[in-house]
Amino acid sequence: MPKLSIVVPCYNEQEALPLFYPAVEEVVQRVDGLKTEYWLVDDGSADQTLAEMRKLHSIDPERVHYLTFSRNFGKESALYAGLEAATGDYVVVMDADLQDPPSFLPQMYSILQEGEYDCVGTRRTDRKGEAKIKSFLSDQFYKVINRVSQTNIVPGARDFRMMTRQMVDAILSMKEYSRFSKGIFSWVGFRTKYLEYKNVERVAGTTDWSTWKLFKYAMDGIADFSQAPLSLAVWLGTTSFIISIIGLIFVVIRRLIEPTSSAFGWASMVCIILLLGGLQLLCIGIVGKYIGRIYMQVKNRPIYIIKEKK
Ligand code: UDP
Ligand code: MG
C-alpha cells in the first residue's frame, strides 16, 4: 500500500496544532488504499507546541512522529528536516495553521497516482486579508526574480505541495545552506500541476512573517537564484566609463577651440565624485552579499540540529 508522509513545520503553533490534526485526519482516513504518517517539526517554539506534539504522538505513536530543534532555525530548515525524516512514497508539505486546505489532499494524491505529474502545487489567486503594501511588494518580487533568474518562480505559489519520492530525493540532494524553497522546488524540475484556491486566513495564532522579514527573504531569494546583481557592477562601470570618455573629449576640444577658457564646474565635480563613490560602495556591497553566502556555505554548518525525535 502506498504511503503518504505529511510534513508540517511548526513555530509557536500551540493553538493551531490541535485543530490541524483532526482536520487532516478526517480527510486522509477517507482515502482508500493509502497509508499516512505525520512528521511534525518543532522549529524551536517558545510556547507549548512540543507538548501538543507529544500529545498527538501518544494518541497514535505508529503514525504521528515529531522532531524538535535545539533552537529556531527557520521554516526552510524545518521543511528540510521534515523531508529528510519522511519515509513515504509521496510527501506533502503543509502549514500547521490550516491555511493550506486539507480538502485538497485526495485530489493531489489522485493526480500524482495517474503518473503524468511528479508534483502537485498550489497557488493563491487572491491575497484577501493581507496588507496592501505586502501584496504590492510580493507582486514586484515575482516580476523581478523571474526577469533576473533562469529558475521560473510561479507567482503566488505556496509551499503546500505533494511530491513523489523521486522529487523529494532530488530536493534532499540540494544541500545548500541558504535555502529558498520556492526556487529549489522549481530548480529540481519535474512536472508540476498547480491547483488554485482563494486565500484562507489562519485558524489560530499569528504569522511570524513581518513585511520586513519577507522583504529580506525576497532579497535572499534573488541572491540565491540569480547572479544578475553582480552584472549590475559591470553595467554601471561600463556606462560611467563611456560617459567619462565623452566628457574628456569634450573638455579637450573646448580647450583647443577656446584656449582662454578657464576650469569650470567645481560643484558638478563634487557631485560626480559622490555619485561614483556611492556606486562603488553599492557594487562592493553586492559583491559582499555573495561572498557572505560563500562564507556560510564553506563553513558547512548543519542546516538544523535535532534535540528530540520520536
Ligand atoms: N514556521 C516555522 N519556522 C519559522 C516560522 C514559521 O516552522 O521560523 C512555520 C509556521 O509554524 C507555519 C509555516 O511555517 O506552519 C508558515 O508560517 P506562517 O503561517 O507564519 O506564514 P504564512 O502562512 O503567513 O506565509
Ligand atoms: Mg500561514
Tab-separated table of C-alpha atoms and ligand atoms in Angstrom:
chain	number	residue	atom	x	y	z
A	1	MET	CA	0.000	0.000	0.000
A	2	PRO	CA	1.476	3.430	-0.911
A	3	LYS	CA	2.363	5.708	1.966
A	4	LEU	CA	1.898	9.474	2.214
A	5	SER	CA	4.089	11.478	4.578
A	6	ILE	CA	2.651	14.738	5.869
A	7	VAL	CA	5.411	17.176	6.794
A	8	VAL	CA	4.409	20.108	8.998
A	9	PRO	CA	6.859	22.829	10.036
A	10	CYS	CA	5.619	24.400	13.280
A	11	TYR	CA	6.753	27.505	15.078
A	12	ASN	CA	4.622	28.617	18.011
A	13	GLU	CA	1.563	26.720	16.820
A	14	GLN	CA	0.157	25.535	20.159
A	15	GLU	CA	-3.334	26.736	19.243
A	16	ALA	CA	-3.328	25.600	15.626
A	17	LEU	CA	-1.917	22.068	16.031
A	18	PRO	CA	-4.861	20.594	17.993
A	19	LEU	CA	-7.153	21.865	15.198
A	20	PHE	CA	-4.846	20.797	12.385
A	21	TYR	CA	-4.546	17.113	13.233
A	22	PRO	CA	-8.270	16.198	13.330
A	23	ALA	CA	-8.945	18.296	10.215
A	24	VAL	CA	-6.322	16.379	8.215
A	25	GLU	CA	-7.226	13.010	9.742
A	26	GLU	CA	-10.819	13.419	8.673
A	27	VAL	CA	-9.732	13.821	5.057
A	28	VAL	CA	-6.939	11.231	4.791
A	29	GLN	CA	-8.863	8.471	6.561
A	30	ARG	CA	-11.416	8.598	3.782
A	31	VAL	CA	-8.856	7.965	1.028
A	32	ASP	CA	-8.914	4.254	0.232
A	33	GLY	CA	-5.679	2.291	-0.054
A	34	LEU	CA	-3.414	4.973	1.378
A	35	LYS	CA	-1.269	4.761	4.480
A	36	THR	CA	-0.257	8.035	6.098
A	37	GLU	CA	2.336	9.234	8.556
A	38	TYR	CA	2.919	12.673	10.090
A	39	TRP	CA	6.222	14.422	10.617
A	40	LEU	CA	5.630	17.422	12.856
A	41	VAL	CA	8.736	19.564	13.039
A	42	ASP	CA	9.001	21.865	16.045
A	43	ASP	CA	11.227	24.708	14.933
A	44	GLY	CA	12.358	25.758	18.409
A	45	SER	CA	8.963	27.099	19.502
A	46	ALA	CA	8.795	29.150	22.665
A	47	ASP	CA	5.263	28.032	23.569
A	48	GLN	CA	3.612	24.658	24.212
A	49	THR	CA	3.913	23.386	20.622
A	50	LEU	CA	6.174	20.497	21.630
A	51	ALA	CA	3.760	19.448	24.383
A	52	GLU	CA	0.962	19.387	21.802
A	53	MET	CA	3.117	17.240	19.525
A	54	ARG	CA	3.807	14.801	22.339
A	55	LYS	CA	0.076	14.566	22.955
A	56	LEU	CA	-0.629	13.785	19.313
A	57	HIS	CA	2.219	11.259	19.261
A	58	SER	CA	0.781	9.458	22.270
A	59	ILE	CA	-2.614	9.179	20.521
A	60	ASP	CA	-1.049	7.353	17.560
A	61	PRO	CA	2.649	6.571	18.108
A	62	GLU	CA	2.885	4.482	14.931
A	63	ARG	CA	1.790	7.250	12.584
A	64	VAL	CA	2.436	10.577	14.303
A	65	HIS	CA	6.113	11.422	14.628
A	66	TYR	CA	7.736	14.616	15.713
A	67	LEU	CA	11.155	16.127	15.879
A	68	THR	CA	12.234	19.207	17.721
A	69	PHE	CA	15.143	21.549	17.051
A	70	SER	CA	17.617	22.853	19.596
A	71	ARG	CA	16.531	26.403	18.635
A	72	ASN	CA	14.606	28.265	15.927
A	73	PHE	CA	16.301	27.524	12.597
A	74	GLY	CA	13.603	28.943	10.328
A	75	LYS	CA	10.905	27.409	8.176
A	76	GLU	CA	13.271	26.362	5.402
A	77	SER	CA	15.333	24.273	7.798
A	78	ALA	CA	12.205	22.748	9.335
A	79	LEU	CA	10.997	21.806	5.872
A	80	TYR	CA	14.303	20.158	5.032
A	81	ALA	CA	14.382	18.199	8.294
A	82	GLY	CA	10.810	17.007	7.704
A	83	LEU	CA	11.570	15.899	4.155
A	84	GLU	CA	14.657	14.024	5.379
A	85	ALA	CA	12.662	12.210	8.052
A	86	ALA	CA	9.722	11.340	5.786
A	87	THR	CA	9.627	7.749	4.558
A	88	GLY	CA	6.539	7.867	2.324
A	89	ASP	CA	6.237	7.191	-1.403
A	90	TYR	CA	4.565	10.577	-1.556
A	91	VAL	CA	5.250	13.577	0.633
A	92	VAL	CA	3.045	16.597	1.221
A	93	VAL	CA	4.244	19.779	2.903
A	94	MET	CA	1.603	21.712	4.863
A	95	ASP	CA	1.472	24.670	7.240
A	96	ALA	CA	0.083	23.971	10.688
A	97	ASP	CA	-2.333	26.911	10.596
A	98	LEU	CA	-4.845	25.309	8.151
A	99	GLN	CA	-4.101	27.979	5.528
A	100	ASP	CA	-3.378	25.001	3.288
A	101	PRO	CA	-6.797	23.339	2.919
A	102	PRO	CA	-6.597	19.590	3.761
A	103	SER	CA	-9.575	19.045	1.432
A	104	PHE	CA	-7.090	19.243	-1.477
A	105	LEU	CA	-5.208	16.126	-0.381
A	106	PRO	CA	-7.351	13.447	-2.120
A	107	GLN	CA	-7.275	15.385	-5.398
A	108	MET	CA	-3.499	15.920	-5.183
A	109	TYR	CA	-2.981	12.263	-4.471
A	110	SER	CA	-5.105	11.080	-7.365
A	111	ILE	CA	-3.320	13.421	-9.795
A	112	LEU	CA	0.064	12.028	-8.726
A	113	GLN	CA	-1.211	8.461	-8.984
A	114	GLU	CA	-2.145	8.946	-12.618
A	115	GLY	CA	1.583	9.265	-13.157
A	116	GLU	CA	1.669	12.216	-15.517
A	117	TYR	CA	2.831	14.673	-12.863
A	118	ASP	CA	5.559	14.422	-10.216
A	119	CYS	CA	4.287	17.263	-8.094
A	120	VAL	CA	1.009	18.991	-7.370
A	121	GLY	CA	1.491	22.527	-6.091
A	122	THR	CA	-0.966	25.188	-5.054
A	123	ARG	CA	-1.242	28.876	-5.729
A	124	ARG	CA	-3.332	31.581	-4.198
A	125	THR	CA	-5.411	33.562	-6.623
A	126	ASP	CA	-6.008	36.456	-4.252
A	127	ARG	CA	-4.482	37.917	-1.134
A	128	LYS	CA	-7.543	38.738	0.905
A	129	GLY	CA	-6.822	39.815	4.456
A	130	GLU	CA	-3.282	40.899	3.675
A	131	ALA	CA	-1.769	44.381	3.922
A	132	LYS	CA	-1.720	46.273	0.583
A	133	ILE	CA	1.989	47.021	0.852
A	134	LYS	CA	2.740	43.320	1.367
A	135	SER	CA	0.776	42.329	-1.759
A	136	PHE	CA	2.421	45.077	-3.777
A	137	LEU	CA	5.949	44.107	-2.732
A	138	SER	CA	5.191	40.493	-3.383
A	139	ASP	CA	3.951	41.211	-6.936
A	140	GLN	CA	7.099	43.224	-7.617
A	141	PHE	CA	9.236	40.430	-6.217
A	142	TYR	CA	7.840	37.852	-8.638
A	143	LYS	CA	8.336	40.254	-11.543
A	144	VAL	CA	11.959	40.969	-10.628
A	145	ILE	CA	13.033	37.438	-9.787
A	146	ASN	CA	11.518	35.995	-12.956
A	147	ARG	CA	13.333	38.582	-15.011
A	148	VAL	CA	16.756	38.084	-13.415
A	149	SER	CA	16.699	34.362	-12.674
A	150	GLN	CA	16.718	31.399	-15.025
A	151	THR	CA	14.646	29.472	-12.495
A	152	ASN	CA	10.961	30.166	-13.063
A	153	ILE	CA	9.163	31.115	-9.837
A	154	VAL	CA	5.379	30.816	-10.110
A	155	PRO	CA	3.651	33.920	-8.646
A	156	GLY	CA	1.590	33.188	-5.558
A	157	ALA	CA	2.747	29.567	-5.350
A	158	ARG	CA	2.654	28.275	-1.792
A	159	ASP	CA	4.911	25.701	-0.207
A	160	PHE	CA	1.810	23.473	0.109
A	161	ARG	CA	2.607	20.718	-2.399
A	162	MET	CA	2.570	16.964	-2.782
A	163	MET	CA	5.568	15.319	-4.385
A	164	THR	CA	6.725	11.891	-5.460
A	165	ARG	CA	9.615	10.187	-3.688
A	166	GLN	CA	11.814	10.861	-6.712
A	167	MET	CA	11.292	14.601	-6.471
A	168	VAL	CA	11.795	14.623	-2.697
A	169	ASP	CA	15.125	12.835	-3.134
A	170	ALA	CA	16.136	15.439	-5.710
A	171	ILE	CA	15.328	18.232	-3.240
A	172	LEU	CA	17.252	16.492	-0.470
A	173	SER	CA	20.287	16.250	-2.734
A	174	MET	CA	20.445	20.070	-2.701
A	175	LYS	CA	22.352	20.637	0.480
A	176	GLU	CA	22.822	24.388	0.186
A	177	TYR	CA	22.894	26.300	3.441
A	178	SER	CA	20.843	29.257	2.325
A	179	ARG	CA	17.589	27.582	1.299
A	180	PHE	CA	14.970	29.355	-0.778
A	181	SER	CA	12.306	26.681	-1.226
A	182	LYS	CA	10.295	28.453	-3.905
A	183	GLY	CA	13.412	28.357	-6.059
A	184	ILE	CA	14.517	24.875	-5.032
A	185	PHE	CA	11.131	23.303	-5.875
A	186	SER	CA	11.338	24.833	-9.315
A	187	TRP	CA	15.068	24.240	-9.877
A	188	VAL	CA	14.846	20.454	-9.497
A	189	GLY	CA	12.423	20.386	-12.427
A	190	PHE	CA	9.843	17.595	-12.800
A	191	ARG	CA	6.307	18.179	-13.992
A	192	THR	CA	4.210	20.243	-11.611
A	193	LYS	CA	0.483	20.836	-11.791
A	194	TYR	CA	-0.870	23.865	-9.934
A	195	LEU	CA	-4.238	23.906	-8.208
A	196	GLU	CA	-5.666	27.312	-7.400
A	197	TYR	CA	-7.557	28.493	-4.381
A	198	LYS	CA	-8.652	31.639	-2.609
A	199	ASN	CA	-6.602	32.782	0.347
A	200	VAL	CA	-7.651	31.267	3.674
A	201	GLU	CA	-6.840	33.052	6.907
A	202	ARG	CA	-5.057	31.406	9.825
A	203	VAL	CA	-7.271	29.401	12.213
A	204	ALA	CA	-5.262	30.485	15.241
A	205	GLY	CA	-2.037	32.188	16.240
A	206	THR	CA	-0.259	34.931	14.323
A	207	THR	CA	2.113	34.904	11.415
A	208	ASP	CA	5.784	35.222	12.165
A	209	TRP	CA	6.482	36.885	8.806
A	210	SER	CA	6.542	40.662	9.065
A	211	THR	CA	6.755	42.686	5.866
A	212	TRP	CA	10.405	43.447	6.631
A	213	LYS	CA	11.233	39.772	7.195
A	214	LEU	CA	9.521	38.896	3.901
A	215	PHE	CA	11.476	41.628	2.142
A	216	LYS	CA	14.769	40.242	3.404
A	217	TYR	CA	13.629	36.743	2.431
A	218	ALA	CA	12.884	38.012	-1.074
A	219	MET	CA	16.318	39.632	-1.369
A	220	ASP	CA	17.962	36.396	-0.221
A	221	GLY	CA	15.917	34.509	-2.788
A	222	ILE	CA	17.175	36.760	-5.568
A	223	ALA	CA	20.780	36.337	-4.425
A	224	ASP	CA	20.312	32.561	-4.192
A	225	PHE	CA	18.878	32.119	-7.656
A	226	SER	CA	20.396	34.855	-9.754
A	227	GLN	CA	23.740	36.457	-10.470
A	228	ALA	CA	22.150	39.471	-12.118
A	229	PRO	CA	23.022	41.846	-9.233
A	230	LEU	CA	26.686	41.071	-9.912
A	231	SER	CA	26.296	42.141	-13.538
A	232	LEU	CA	24.980	45.469	-12.255
A	233	ALA	CA	28.548	46.420	-11.297
A	234	VAL	CA	29.748	45.664	-14.826
A	235	TRP	CA	26.969	47.756	-16.379
A	236	LEU	CA	27.416	50.707	-14.028
A	237	GLY	CA	31.175	50.622	-14.550
A	238	THR	CA	30.886	50.434	-18.348
A	239	THR	CA	28.328	53.254	-18.502
A	240	SER	CA	30.313	55.646	-16.326
A	241	PHE	CA	33.482	54.803	-18.308
A	242	ILE	CA	31.811	55.676	-21.610
A	243	ILE	CA	30.371	58.904	-20.180
A	244	SER	CA	33.775	59.943	-18.831
A	245	ILE	CA	35.427	59.354	-22.245
A	246	ILE	CA	32.811	61.567	-23.908
A	247	GLY	CA	33.364	64.215	-21.216
A	248	LEU	CA	37.131	64.062	-21.728
A	249	ILE	CA	36.861	64.547	-25.486
A	250	PHE	CA	34.514	67.485	-24.882
A	251	VAL	CA	36.959	69.159	-22.467
A	252	VAL	CA	39.975	68.730	-24.803
A	253	ILE	CA	38.127	70.088	-27.837
A	254	ARG	CA	36.784	73.027	-25.831
A	255	ARG	CA	40.329	73.857	-24.694
A	256	LEU	CA	41.627	73.757	-28.297
A	257	ILE	CA	38.849	75.917	-29.695
A	258	GLU	CA	38.815	78.386	-26.795
A	259	PRO	CA	42.345	78.424	-25.252
A	260	THR	CA	41.398	81.149	-22.800
A	261	SER	CA	38.546	79.220	-21.214
A	262	SER	CA	39.055	78.598	-17.520
A	263	ALA	CA	38.342	75.488	-15.469
A	264	PHE	CA	34.674	75.165	-14.577
A	265	GLY	CA	32.229	73.084	-12.655
A	266	TRP	CA	33.547	72.544	-9.119
A	267	ALA	CA	30.069	71.821	-7.796
A	268	SER	CA	29.339	69.302	-10.502
A	269	MET	CA	32.753	67.733	-9.826
A	270	VAL	CA	31.812	67.136	-6.195
A	271	CYS	CA	28.512	65.590	-7.260
A	272	ILE	CA	30.271	63.277	-9.691
A	273	ILE	CA	32.790	62.161	-7.060
A	274	LEU	CA	29.960	61.418	-4.617
A	275	LEU	CA	27.984	59.614	-7.284
A	276	LEU	CA	30.875	57.398	-8.305
A	277	GLY	CA	31.847	56.773	-4.668
A	278	GLY	CA	28.285	55.722	-3.933
A	279	LEU	CA	28.105	53.445	-6.934
A	280	GLN	CA	31.393	51.820	-5.958
A	281	LEU	CA	30.177	51.149	-2.426
A	282	LEU	CA	26.915	49.754	-3.800
A	283	CYS	CA	28.806	47.358	-6.050
A	284	ILE	CA	31.168	46.299	-3.276
A	285	GLY	CA	28.110	45.714	-1.091
A	286	ILE	CA	26.539	43.455	-3.709
A	287	VAL	CA	29.771	41.501	-4.134
A	288	GLY	CA	29.951	41.292	-0.332
A	289	LYS	CA	26.482	39.721	-0.191
A	290	TYR	CA	27.640	36.921	-2.447
A	291	ILE	CA	30.908	36.481	-0.543
A	292	GLY	CA	28.854	36.195	2.650
A	293	ARG	CA	26.911	33.365	1.064
A	294	ILE	CA	30.116	31.610	0.018
A	295	TYR	CA	31.425	32.063	3.574
A	296	MET	CA	28.317	30.490	5.124
A	297	GLN	CA	28.391	27.652	2.620
A	298	VAL	CA	32.076	26.732	3.059
A	299	LYS	CA	31.691	26.664	6.832
A	300	ASN	CA	29.424	23.728	6.072
A	301	ARG	CA	27.334	24.075	9.208
A	302	PRO	CA	24.381	21.723	9.598
A	303	ILE	CA	21.042	23.051	8.311
A	304	TYR	CA	19.380	22.133	11.633
A	305	ILE	CA	20.162	20.437	14.951
A	306	ILE	CA	17.720	17.907	16.372
A	307	LYS	CA	17.110	17.740	20.102
A	308	GLU	CA	14.489	15.020	20.169
A	309	LYS	CA	12.957	12.733	17.550
A	310	LYS	CA	10.118	10.248	18.021
B	1	UDP	N1	7.319	28.363	10.636
B	1	UDP	C1	8.448	27.664	11.049
B	1	UDP	N2	9.544	28.369	11.472
B	1	UDP	C2	9.584	29.738	11.496
B	1	UDP	C3	8.431	30.434	11.048
B	1	UDP	C4	7.321	29.732	10.622
B	1	UDP	O1	8.460	26.440	11.035
B	1	UDP	O2	10.596	30.299	11.897
B	1	UDP	C5	6.112	27.606	10.196
B	1	UDP	C6	4.800	28.024	10.827
B	1	UDP	O3	4.572	27.374	12.044
B	1	UDP	C7	3.779	27.642	9.771
B	1	UDP	C8	4.556	27.813	8.471
B	1	UDP	O4	5.943	27.821	8.817
B	1	UDP	O5	3.368	26.287	9.892
B	1	UDP	C9	4.185	29.093	7.737
B	1	UDP	O6	4.295	30.196	8.596
B	1	UDP	P1	3.202	31.343	8.674
B	1	UDP	O7	1.840	30.733	8.721
B	1	UDP	O8	3.594	32.220	9.801
B	1	UDP	O9	3.449	32.085	7.306
B	1	UDP	P2	2.412	32.471	6.151
B	1	UDP	O10	1.383	31.372	6.070
B	1	UDP	O11	1.847	33.766	6.563
B	1	UDP	O12	3.264	32.538	4.929
B	2	MG	MG	0.328	30.506	7.467
